[in-house]
PDB file of C-alpha atoms in Angstrom:
ATOM      1  CA  UNK A   1     -68.343 -42.937 -68.775  1.00  0.00           C
ATOM      2  CA  UNK A   2     -70.768 -40.137 -69.600  1.00  0.00           C
ATOM      3  CA  UNK A   3     -71.330 -37.836 -66.594  1.00  0.00           C
ATOM      4  CA  UNK A   4     -74.745 -37.917 -64.986  1.00  0.00           C
ATOM      5  CA  UNK A   5     -76.655 -34.714 -65.898  1.00  0.00           C
ATOM      6  CA  UNK A   6     -77.474 -32.492 -62.958  1.00  0.00           C
ATOM      7  CA  UNK A   7     -80.763 -30.572 -62.817  1.00  0.00           C
ATOM      8  CA  UNK A   8     -80.337 -26.872 -63.599  1.00  0.00           C
ATOM      9  CA  UNK A   9     -83.728 -25.847 -62.254  1.00  0.00           C
ATOM     10  CA  UNK A  10     -86.928 -27.224 -60.789  1.00  0.00           C
ATOM     11  CA  UNK A  11     -88.308 -28.013 -64.256  1.00  0.00           C
ATOM     12  CA  UNK A  12     -85.266 -30.185 -65.016  1.00  0.00           C
ATOM     13  CA  UNK A  13     -85.692 -31.967 -61.677  1.00  0.00           C
ATOM     14  CA  UNK A  14     -89.313 -32.696 -62.518  1.00  0.00           C
ATOM     15  CA  UNK A  15     -88.372 -33.934 -66.001  1.00  0.00           C
ATOM     16  CA  UNK A  16     -85.687 -36.267 -64.643  1.00  0.00           C
ATOM     17  CA  UNK A  17     -88.151 -37.614 -62.073  1.00  0.00           C
ATOM     18  CA  UNK A  18     -90.688 -38.334 -64.823  1.00  0.00           C
ATOM     19  CA  UNK A  19     -87.966 -40.035 -66.867  1.00  0.00           C
ATOM     20  CA  UNK A  20     -87.278 -42.261 -63.866  1.00  0.00           C
ATOM     21  CA  UNK A  21     -90.943 -43.268 -63.663  1.00  0.00           C
ATOM     22  CA  UNK A  22     -91.104 -43.930 -67.413  1.00  0.00           C
ATOM     23  CA  UNK A  23     -87.881 -45.985 -67.329  1.00  0.00           C
ATOM     24  CA  UNK A  24     -89.212 -48.118 -64.494  1.00  0.00           C
ATOM     25  CA  UNK A  25     -92.435 -48.709 -66.401  1.00  0.00           C
ATOM     26  CA  UNK A  26     -90.610 -49.651 -69.593  1.00  0.00           C
ATOM     27  CA  UNK A  27     -88.114 -52.032 -67.994  1.00  0.00           C
ATOM     28  CA  UNK A  28     -90.047 -53.608 -65.105  1.00  0.00           C
ATOM     29  CA  UNK A  29     -93.007 -55.854 -65.915  1.00  0.00           C
ATOM     30  CA  UNK A  30     -94.156 -55.673 -62.282  1.00  0.00           C
ATOM     31  CA  UNK A  31     -94.347 -51.886 -62.540  1.00  0.00           C
ATOM     32  CA  UNK A  32     -96.514 -52.179 -65.640  1.00  0.00           C
ATOM     33  CA  UNK A  33     -98.845 -54.507 -63.768  1.00  0.00           C
ATOM     34  CA  UNK A  34     -98.954 -52.053 -60.837  1.00  0.00           C
ATOM     35  CA  UNK A  35     -99.851 -49.150 -63.130  1.00  0.00           C
ATOM     36  CA  UNK A  36    -102.657 -51.056 -64.845  1.00  0.00           C
ATOM     37  CA  UNK A  37    -103.930 -52.053 -61.411  1.00  0.00           C
ATOM     38  CA  UNK A  38    -103.866 -48.416 -60.297  1.00  0.00           C
ATOM     39  CA  UNK A  39    -106.034 -47.435 -63.277  1.00  0.00           C
ATOM     40  CA  UNK A  40    -108.563 -50.130 -62.380  1.00  0.00           C
ATOM     41  CA  UNK A  41    -108.548 -49.254 -58.671  1.00  0.00           C
ATOM     42  CA  UNK A  42    -109.002 -45.526 -59.269  1.00  0.00           C
ATOM     43  CA  UNK A  43    -111.834 -46.159 -61.708  1.00  0.00           C
ATOM     44  CA  UNK A  44    -113.674 -48.434 -59.283  1.00  0.00           C
ATOM     45  CA  UNK A  45    -113.118 -46.029 -56.380  1.00  0.00           C
ATOM     46  CA  UNK A  46    -114.665 -43.195 -58.393  1.00  0.00           C
ATOM     47  CA  UNK A  47    -117.636 -45.342 -59.370  1.00  0.00           C
ATOM     48  CA  UNK A  48    -118.170 -46.331 -55.735  1.00  0.00           C
ATOM     49  CA  UNK A  49    -118.234 -42.660 -54.666  1.00  0.00           C
ATOM     50  CA  UNK A  50    -115.735 -43.147 -51.851  1.00  0.00           C
ATOM     51  CA  UNK A  51    -115.503 -40.329 -49.326  1.00  0.00           C
ATOM     52  CA  UNK A  52    -112.398 -38.200 -48.776  1.00  0.00           C
ATOM     53  CA  UNK A  53    -110.971 -40.318 -45.974  1.00  0.00           C
ATOM     54  CA  UNK A  54    -111.346 -43.523 -47.983  1.00  0.00           C
ATOM     55  CA  UNK A  55    -109.803 -41.890 -51.064  1.00  0.00           C
ATOM     56  CA  UNK A  56    -106.876 -40.597 -49.006  1.00  0.00           C
ATOM     57  CA  UNK A  57    -106.239 -44.082 -47.608  1.00  0.00           C
ATOM     58  CA  UNK A  58    -106.477 -45.573 -51.098  1.00  0.00           C
ATOM     59  CA  UNK A  59    -104.036 -43.048 -52.573  1.00  0.00           C
ATOM     60  CA  UNK A  60    -101.564 -43.745 -49.757  1.00  0.00           C
ATOM     61  CA  UNK A  61    -101.550 -47.515 -50.199  1.00  0.00           C
ATOM     62  CA  UNK A  62    -101.465 -47.311 -54.005  1.00  0.00           C
ATOM     63  CA  UNK A  63     -98.576 -44.851 -53.995  1.00  0.00           C
ATOM     64  CA  UNK A  64     -96.707 -46.962 -51.420  1.00  0.00           C
ATOM     65  CA  UNK A  65     -96.689 -49.904 -53.845  1.00  0.00           C
ATOM     66  CA  UNK A  66     -95.397 -47.756 -56.723  1.00  0.00           C
ATOM     67  CA  UNK A  67     -92.747 -46.135 -54.510  1.00  0.00           C
ATOM     68  CA  UNK A  68     -91.606 -49.517 -53.184  1.00  0.00           C
ATOM     69  CA  UNK A  69     -91.302 -50.903 -56.728  1.00  0.00           C
ATOM     70  CA  UNK A  70     -89.269 -47.890 -57.861  1.00  0.00           C
ATOM     71  CA  UNK A  71     -86.947 -48.124 -54.846  1.00  0.00           C
ATOM     72  CA  UNK A  72     -86.546 -51.828 -55.583  1.00  0.00           C
ATOM     73  CA  UNK A  73     -85.532 -51.011 -59.157  1.00  0.00           C
ATOM     74  CA  UNK A  74     -83.104 -48.322 -57.961  1.00  0.00           C
ATOM     75  CA  UNK A  75     -81.457 -50.702 -55.473  1.00  0.00           C
ATOM     76  CA  UNK A  76     -81.124 -53.406 -58.134  1.00  0.00           C
ATOM     77  CA  UNK A  77     -79.500 -50.899 -60.505  1.00  0.00           C
ATOM     78  CA  UNK A  78     -76.992 -49.764 -57.889  1.00  0.00           C
ATOM     79  CA  UNK A  79     -76.125 -53.344 -56.938  1.00  0.00           C
ATOM     80  CA  UNK A  80     -75.632 -54.306 -60.597  1.00  0.00           C
ATOM     81  CA  UNK A  81     -73.451 -51.233 -61.080  1.00  0.00           C
ATOM     82  CA  UNK A  82     -71.216 -52.255 -58.171  1.00  0.00           C
ATOM     83  CA  UNK A  83     -70.888 -55.928 -59.062  1.00  0.00           C
ATOM     84  CA  UNK A  84     -72.108 -58.306 -61.763  1.00  0.00           C
ATOM     85  CA  UNK A  85     -70.743 -61.354 -59.953  1.00  0.00           C
ATOM     86  CA  UNK A  86     -72.745 -63.282 -57.383  1.00  0.00           C
ATOM     87  CA  UNK A  87     -72.281 -61.976 -53.860  1.00  0.00           C
ATOM     88  CA  UNK A  88     -74.322 -62.910 -50.780  1.00  0.00           C
ATOM     89  CA  UNK A  89     -74.710 -59.271 -49.722  1.00  0.00           C
ATOM     90  CA  UNK A  90     -75.840 -58.260 -53.220  1.00  0.00           C
ATOM     91  CA  UNK A  91     -78.466 -61.012 -53.166  1.00  0.00           C
ATOM     92  CA  UNK A  92     -79.539 -59.958 -49.661  1.00  0.00           C
ATOM     93  CA  UNK A  93     -79.972 -56.333 -50.748  1.00  0.00           C
ATOM     94  CA  UNK A  94     -82.140 -57.364 -53.707  1.00  0.00           C
ATOM     95  CA  UNK A  95     -84.165 -59.793 -51.603  1.00  0.00           C
ATOM     96  CA  UNK A  96     -84.872 -57.156 -48.942  1.00  0.00           C
ATOM     97  CA  UNK A  97     -85.947 -54.629 -51.566  1.00  0.00           C
ATOM     98  CA  UNK A  98     -88.246 -57.211 -53.175  1.00  0.00           C
ATOM     99  CA  UNK A  99     -89.637 -58.037 -49.734  1.00  0.00           C
ATOM    100  CA  UNK A 100     -90.548 -54.377 -49.220  1.00  0.00           C
ATOM    101  CA  UNK A 101     -92.557 -54.458 -52.464  1.00  0.00           C
ATOM    102  CA  UNK A 102     -94.306 -57.640 -51.344  1.00  0.00           C
ATOM    103  CA  UNK A 103     -95.311 -56.110 -47.993  1.00  0.00           C
ATOM    104  CA  UNK A 104     -96.625 -52.952 -49.692  1.00  0.00           C
ATOM    105  CA  UNK A 105     -98.605 -55.048 -52.203  1.00  0.00           C
ATOM    106  CA  UNK A 106    -100.133 -57.264 -49.501  1.00  0.00           C
ATOM    107  CA  UNK A 107    -101.082 -54.163 -47.511  1.00  0.00           C
ATOM    108  CA  UNK A 108    -102.722 -52.635 -50.603  1.00  0.00           C
ATOM    109  CA  UNK A 109    -104.728 -55.816 -51.243  1.00  0.00           C
ATOM    110  CA  UNK A 110    -105.952 -55.940 -47.632  1.00  0.00           C
ATOM    111  CA  UNK A 111    -106.964 -52.272 -47.639  1.00  0.00           C
ATOM    112  CA  UNK A 112    -108.650 -52.699 -51.027  1.00  0.00           C
ATOM    113  CA  UNK A 113    -110.691 -55.643 -49.783  1.00  0.00           C
ATOM    114  CA  UNK A 114    -111.798 -53.659 -46.723  1.00  0.00           C
ATOM    115  CA  UNK A 115    -112.799 -50.593 -48.766  1.00  0.00           C
ATOM    116  CA  UNK A 116    -114.315 -52.262 -51.832  1.00  0.00           C
ATOM    117  CA  UNK A 117    -116.256 -54.990 -50.065  1.00  0.00           C
ATOM    118  CA  UNK A 118    -117.650 -52.684 -47.400  1.00  0.00           C
ATOM    119  CA  UNK A 119    -121.461 -53.061 -47.297  1.00  0.00           C
ATOM    120  CA  UNK A 120    -121.339 -55.089 -50.547  1.00  0.00           C
ATOM    121  CA  UNK A 121    -120.500 -51.955 -52.493  1.00  0.00           C
ATOM    122  CA  UNK A 122    -119.439 -53.598 -55.743  1.00  0.00           C
ATOM    123  CA  UNK A 123    -122.559 -55.778 -55.804  1.00  0.00           C
ATOM    124  CA  UNK A 124    -124.695 -52.617 -55.698  1.00  0.00           C
ATOM    125  CA  UNK A 125    -123.174 -50.899 -58.749  1.00  0.00           C
ATOM    126  CA  UNK A 126    -125.868 -49.653 -61.123  1.00  0.00           C
ATOM    127  CA  UNK A 127    -126.047 -47.466 -64.205  1.00  0.00           C
ATOM    128  CA  UNK A 128    -128.057 -44.279 -63.736  1.00  0.00           C
ATOM    129  CA  UNK A 129    -127.528 -40.547 -64.094  1.00  0.00           C
ATOM    130  CA  UNK A 130    -125.847 -38.993 -61.083  1.00  0.00           C
ATOM    131  CA  UNK A 131    -125.109 -35.280 -61.573  1.00  0.00           C
ATOM    132  CA  UNK A 132    -124.001 -34.604 -58.032  1.00  0.00           C
ATOM    133  CA  UNK A 133    -121.127 -36.864 -56.949  1.00  0.00           C
ATOM    134  CA  UNK A 134    -118.484 -35.388 -54.655  1.00  0.00           C
ATOM    135  CA  UNK A 135    -116.873 -32.951 -57.137  1.00  0.00           C
ATOM    136  CA  UNK A 136    -113.394 -32.771 -55.608  1.00  0.00           C
ATOM    137  CA  UNK A 137    -113.017 -36.551 -55.348  1.00  0.00           C
ATOM    138  CA  UNK A 138    -114.240 -37.041 -58.902  1.00  0.00           C
ATOM    139  CA  UNK A 139    -111.979 -34.370 -60.405  1.00  0.00           C
ATOM    140  CA  UNK A 140    -108.846 -35.627 -58.636  1.00  0.00           C
ATOM    141  CA  UNK A 141    -109.583 -39.232 -59.563  1.00  0.00           C
ATOM    142  CA  UNK A 142    -110.510 -38.516 -63.178  1.00  0.00           C
ATOM    143  CA  UNK A 143    -107.455 -36.288 -63.677  1.00  0.00           C
ATOM    144  CA  UNK A 144    -105.125 -38.947 -62.277  1.00  0.00           C
ATOM    145  CA  UNK A 145    -106.809 -41.624 -64.373  1.00  0.00           C
ATOM    146  CA  UNK A 146    -106.412 -39.633 -67.577  1.00  0.00           C
ATOM    147  CA  UNK A 147    -102.790 -38.733 -66.840  1.00  0.00           C
ATOM    148  CA  UNK A 148    -101.911 -42.360 -66.109  1.00  0.00           C
ATOM    149  CA  UNK A 149    -103.713 -43.639 -69.219  1.00  0.00           C
ATOM    150  CA  UNK A 150    -102.026 -41.000 -71.396  1.00  0.00           C
ATOM    151  CA  UNK A 151     -98.600 -41.827 -69.931  1.00  0.00           C
ATOM    152  CA  UNK A 152     -99.150 -45.550 -70.455  1.00  0.00           C
ATOM    153  CA  UNK A 153    -100.200 -44.968 -74.063  1.00  0.00           C
ATOM    154  CA  UNK A 154     -97.077 -42.907 -74.744  1.00  0.00           C
ATOM    155  CA  UNK A 155     -94.761 -45.440 -73.145  1.00  0.00           C
ATOM    156  CA  UNK A 156     -96.382 -48.394 -74.913  1.00  0.00           C
ATOM    157  CA  UNK A 157     -96.500 -46.510 -78.205  1.00  0.00           C
ATOM    158  CA  UNK A 158     -92.871 -45.437 -77.813  1.00  0.00           C
ATOM    159  CA  UNK A 159     -93.667 -41.905 -78.934  1.00  0.00           C
ATOM    160  CA  UNK A 160     -93.550 -38.560 -77.156  1.00  0.00           C
ATOM    161  CA  UNK A 161     -92.944 -37.552 -73.555  1.00  0.00           C
ATOM    162  CA  UNK A 162     -95.371 -37.031 -70.695  1.00  0.00           C
ATOM    163  CA  UNK A 163     -96.012 -33.382 -71.587  1.00  0.00           C
ATOM    164  CA  UNK A 164     -95.272 -33.362 -75.320  1.00  0.00           C
ATOM    165  CA  UNK A 165     -96.359 -35.474 -78.286  1.00  0.00           C
ATOM    166  CA  UNK A 166     -97.406 -39.104 -78.153  1.00  0.00           C
ATOM    167  CA  UNK A 167    -100.173 -41.213 -79.633  1.00  0.00           C
ATOM    168  CA  UNK A 168    -102.763 -39.601 -77.338  1.00  0.00           C
ATOM    169  CA  UNK A 169    -103.056 -35.870 -76.658  1.00  0.00           C
ATOM    170  CA  UNK A 170    -103.077 -35.364 -72.893  1.00  0.00           C
ATOM    171  CA  UNK A 171    -104.031 -31.689 -73.261  1.00  0.00           C
ATOM    172  CA  UNK A 172    -107.064 -32.605 -75.374  1.00  0.00           C
ATOM    173  CA  UNK A 173    -108.043 -35.354 -72.919  1.00  0.00           C
ATOM    174  CA  UNK A 174    -107.925 -33.032 -69.904  1.00  0.00           C
ATOM    175  CA  UNK A 175    -109.642 -30.132 -71.686  1.00  0.00           C
ATOM    176  CA  UNK A 176    -112.551 -32.312 -72.847  1.00  0.00           C
ATOM    177  CA  UNK A 177    -112.695 -33.902 -69.405  1.00  0.00           C
ATOM    178  CA  UNK A 178    -113.223 -30.434 -67.920  1.00  0.00           C
ATOM    179  CA  UNK A 179    -115.769 -29.583 -70.621  1.00  0.00           C
ATOM    180  CA  UNK A 180    -117.744 -32.768 -69.902  1.00  0.00           C
ATOM    181  CA  UNK A 181    -117.604 -32.071 -66.163  1.00  0.00           C
ATOM    182  CA  UNK A 182    -118.975 -28.558 -66.699  1.00  0.00           C
ATOM    183  CA  UNK A 183    -121.706 -29.945 -68.941  1.00  0.00           C
ATOM    184  CA  UNK A 184    -122.862 -32.516 -66.384  1.00  0.00           C
ATOM    185  CA  UNK A 185    -122.729 -30.148 -63.416  1.00  0.00           C
ATOM    186  CA  UNK A 186    -124.006 -26.936 -64.983  1.00  0.00           C
ATOM    187  CA  UNK A 187    -126.745 -28.435 -67.178  1.00  0.00           C
ATOM    188  CA  UNK A 188    -126.831 -25.143 -69.073  1.00  0.00           C
ATOM    189  CA  UNK A 189    -126.522 -24.923 -72.866  1.00  0.00           C
ATOM    190  CA  UNK A 190    -124.545 -21.672 -73.021  1.00  0.00           C
ATOM    191  CA  UNK A 191    -122.093 -22.741 -70.313  1.00  0.00           C
ATOM    192  CA  UNK A 192    -121.639 -26.108 -72.009  1.00  0.00           C
ATOM    193  CA  UNK A 193    -121.104 -24.487 -75.407  1.00  0.00           C
ATOM    194  CA  UNK A 194    -118.431 -22.157 -74.001  1.00  0.00           C
ATOM    195  CA  UNK A 195    -116.652 -25.057 -72.260  1.00  0.00           C
ATOM    196  CA  UNK A 196    -116.684 -27.191 -75.417  1.00  0.00           C
ATOM    197  CA  UNK A 197    -115.452 -24.199 -77.423  1.00  0.00           C
ATOM    198  CA  UNK A 198    -112.467 -23.749 -75.117  1.00  0.00           C
ATOM    199  CA  UNK A 199    -111.703 -27.481 -75.327  1.00  0.00           C
ATOM    200  CA  UNK A 200    -111.802 -27.290 -79.130  1.00  0.00           C
ATOM    201  CA  UNK A 201    -109.390 -24.345 -79.059  1.00  0.00           C
ATOM    202  CA  UNK A 202    -106.960 -26.371 -76.944  1.00  0.00           C
ATOM    203  CA  UNK A 203    -107.250 -29.288 -79.373  1.00  0.00           C
ATOM    204  CA  UNK A 204    -106.738 -27.005 -82.356  1.00  0.00           C
ATOM    205  CA  UNK A 205    -103.608 -25.486 -80.792  1.00  0.00           C
ATOM    206  CA  UNK A 206    -102.059 -28.963 -80.474  1.00  0.00           C
ATOM    207  CA  UNK A 207    -102.681 -29.647 -84.160  1.00  0.00           C
ATOM    208  CA  UNK A 208    -101.614 -26.165 -85.324  1.00  0.00           C
ATOM    209  CA  UNK A 209     -98.407 -26.440 -83.309  1.00  0.00           C
ATOM    210  CA  UNK A 210     -97.694 -29.784 -85.014  1.00  0.00           C
ATOM    211  CA  UNK A 211     -97.416 -31.402 -81.587  1.00  0.00           C
ATOM    212  CA  UNK A 212    -100.171 -33.910 -82.344  1.00  0.00           C
ATOM    213  CA  UNK A 213    -101.983 -35.143 -85.402  1.00  0.00           C
ATOM    214  CA  UNK A 214    -105.732 -34.676 -85.757  1.00  0.00           C
ATOM    215  CA  UNK A 215    -106.248 -38.362 -84.963  1.00  0.00           C
ATOM    216  CA  UNK A 216    -104.217 -38.134 -81.730  1.00  0.00           C
ATOM    217  CA  UNK A 217    -106.212 -35.101 -80.622  1.00  0.00           C
ATOM    218  CA  UNK A 218    -109.523 -36.834 -81.370  1.00  0.00           C
ATOM    219  CA  UNK A 219    -108.453 -39.906 -79.404  1.00  0.00           C
ATOM    220  CA  UNK A 220    -107.471 -37.689 -76.476  1.00  0.00           C
ATOM    221  CA  UNK A 221    -110.779 -35.834 -76.558  1.00  0.00           C
ATOM    222  CA  UNK A 222    -112.774 -39.064 -76.676  1.00  0.00           C
ATOM    223  CA  UNK A 223    -110.747 -40.434 -73.771  1.00  0.00           C
ATOM    224  CA  UNK A 224    -111.520 -37.401 -71.617  1.00  0.00           C
ATOM    225  CA  UNK A 225    -115.234 -37.485 -72.409  1.00  0.00           C
ATOM    226  CA  UNK A 226    -115.501 -41.263 -71.950  1.00  0.00           C
ATOM    227  CA  UNK A 227    -113.820 -41.423 -68.536  1.00  0.00           C
ATOM    228  CA  UNK A 228    -115.766 -38.430 -67.215  1.00  0.00           C
ATOM    229  CA  UNK A 229    -119.082 -39.739 -68.546  1.00  0.00           C
ATOM    230  CA  UNK A 230    -118.434 -43.145 -67.023  1.00  0.00           C
ATOM    231  CA  UNK A 231    -117.857 -41.586 -63.607  1.00  0.00           C
ATOM    232  CA  UNK A 232    -121.037 -39.478 -63.797  1.00  0.00           C
ATOM    233  CA  UNK A 233    -123.365 -42.192 -65.105  1.00  0.00           C
ATOM    234  CA  UNK A 234    -122.314 -45.187 -63.026  1.00  0.00           C
ATOM    235  CA  UNK A 235    -122.813 -45.045 -59.290  1.00  0.00           C
ATOM    236  CA  UNK A 236    -123.752 -47.014 -56.202  1.00  0.00           C
ATOM    237  CA  UNK A 237    -127.292 -46.201 -55.091  1.00  0.00           C
ATOM    238  CA  UNK A 238    -127.585 -45.192 -51.456  1.00  0.00           C
TER     239      UNK A 238
END
């Protein structure tokens, strides 16, 4: 049996942790459903302009579901490693782990209903320019959204890792997300031009380094601009 690699430094520990997340996504259909749900929930929460307390609660319940699903997968793997034959204790361990996921999911649904249906928020969504949403909430949410979408695209496409390669350039997506954010908040031509120039330099470096093709960089840039624009143009009127 091949020995399990041990992390040599903090970067290796981070890489192994990411590999664990990617493996769970690739092998567990429930995890894929959870991730797609997270993208939808984060997008709606940004559009609804939730305050910091509401966002913190939402992040906690969303992460609890993902953590529970990953622990469930880990327990199932350990049980299968110990025995492939039916054993009441093995079944009990798997059932308890699955029950933990169910409780976390039910809790997330209840919290989501409370937050999203508060004061008929969703019914009051409208499309109009809003240049002054809560900047910290928007940046955290948009960054997480882009990272999750990029990771999902790389896993589904079967190409690249979280920080290197893939069918969508994460660096281009984040750089153009920042450029779009600066454009909407600064409303100044020179500042916008400088931000877009820096984003283009980042995109060019990915192509020059042969890490991404031109098409992958363009897709990443469009993703960053689209998500950011959506957040800034769709809001709930007060």
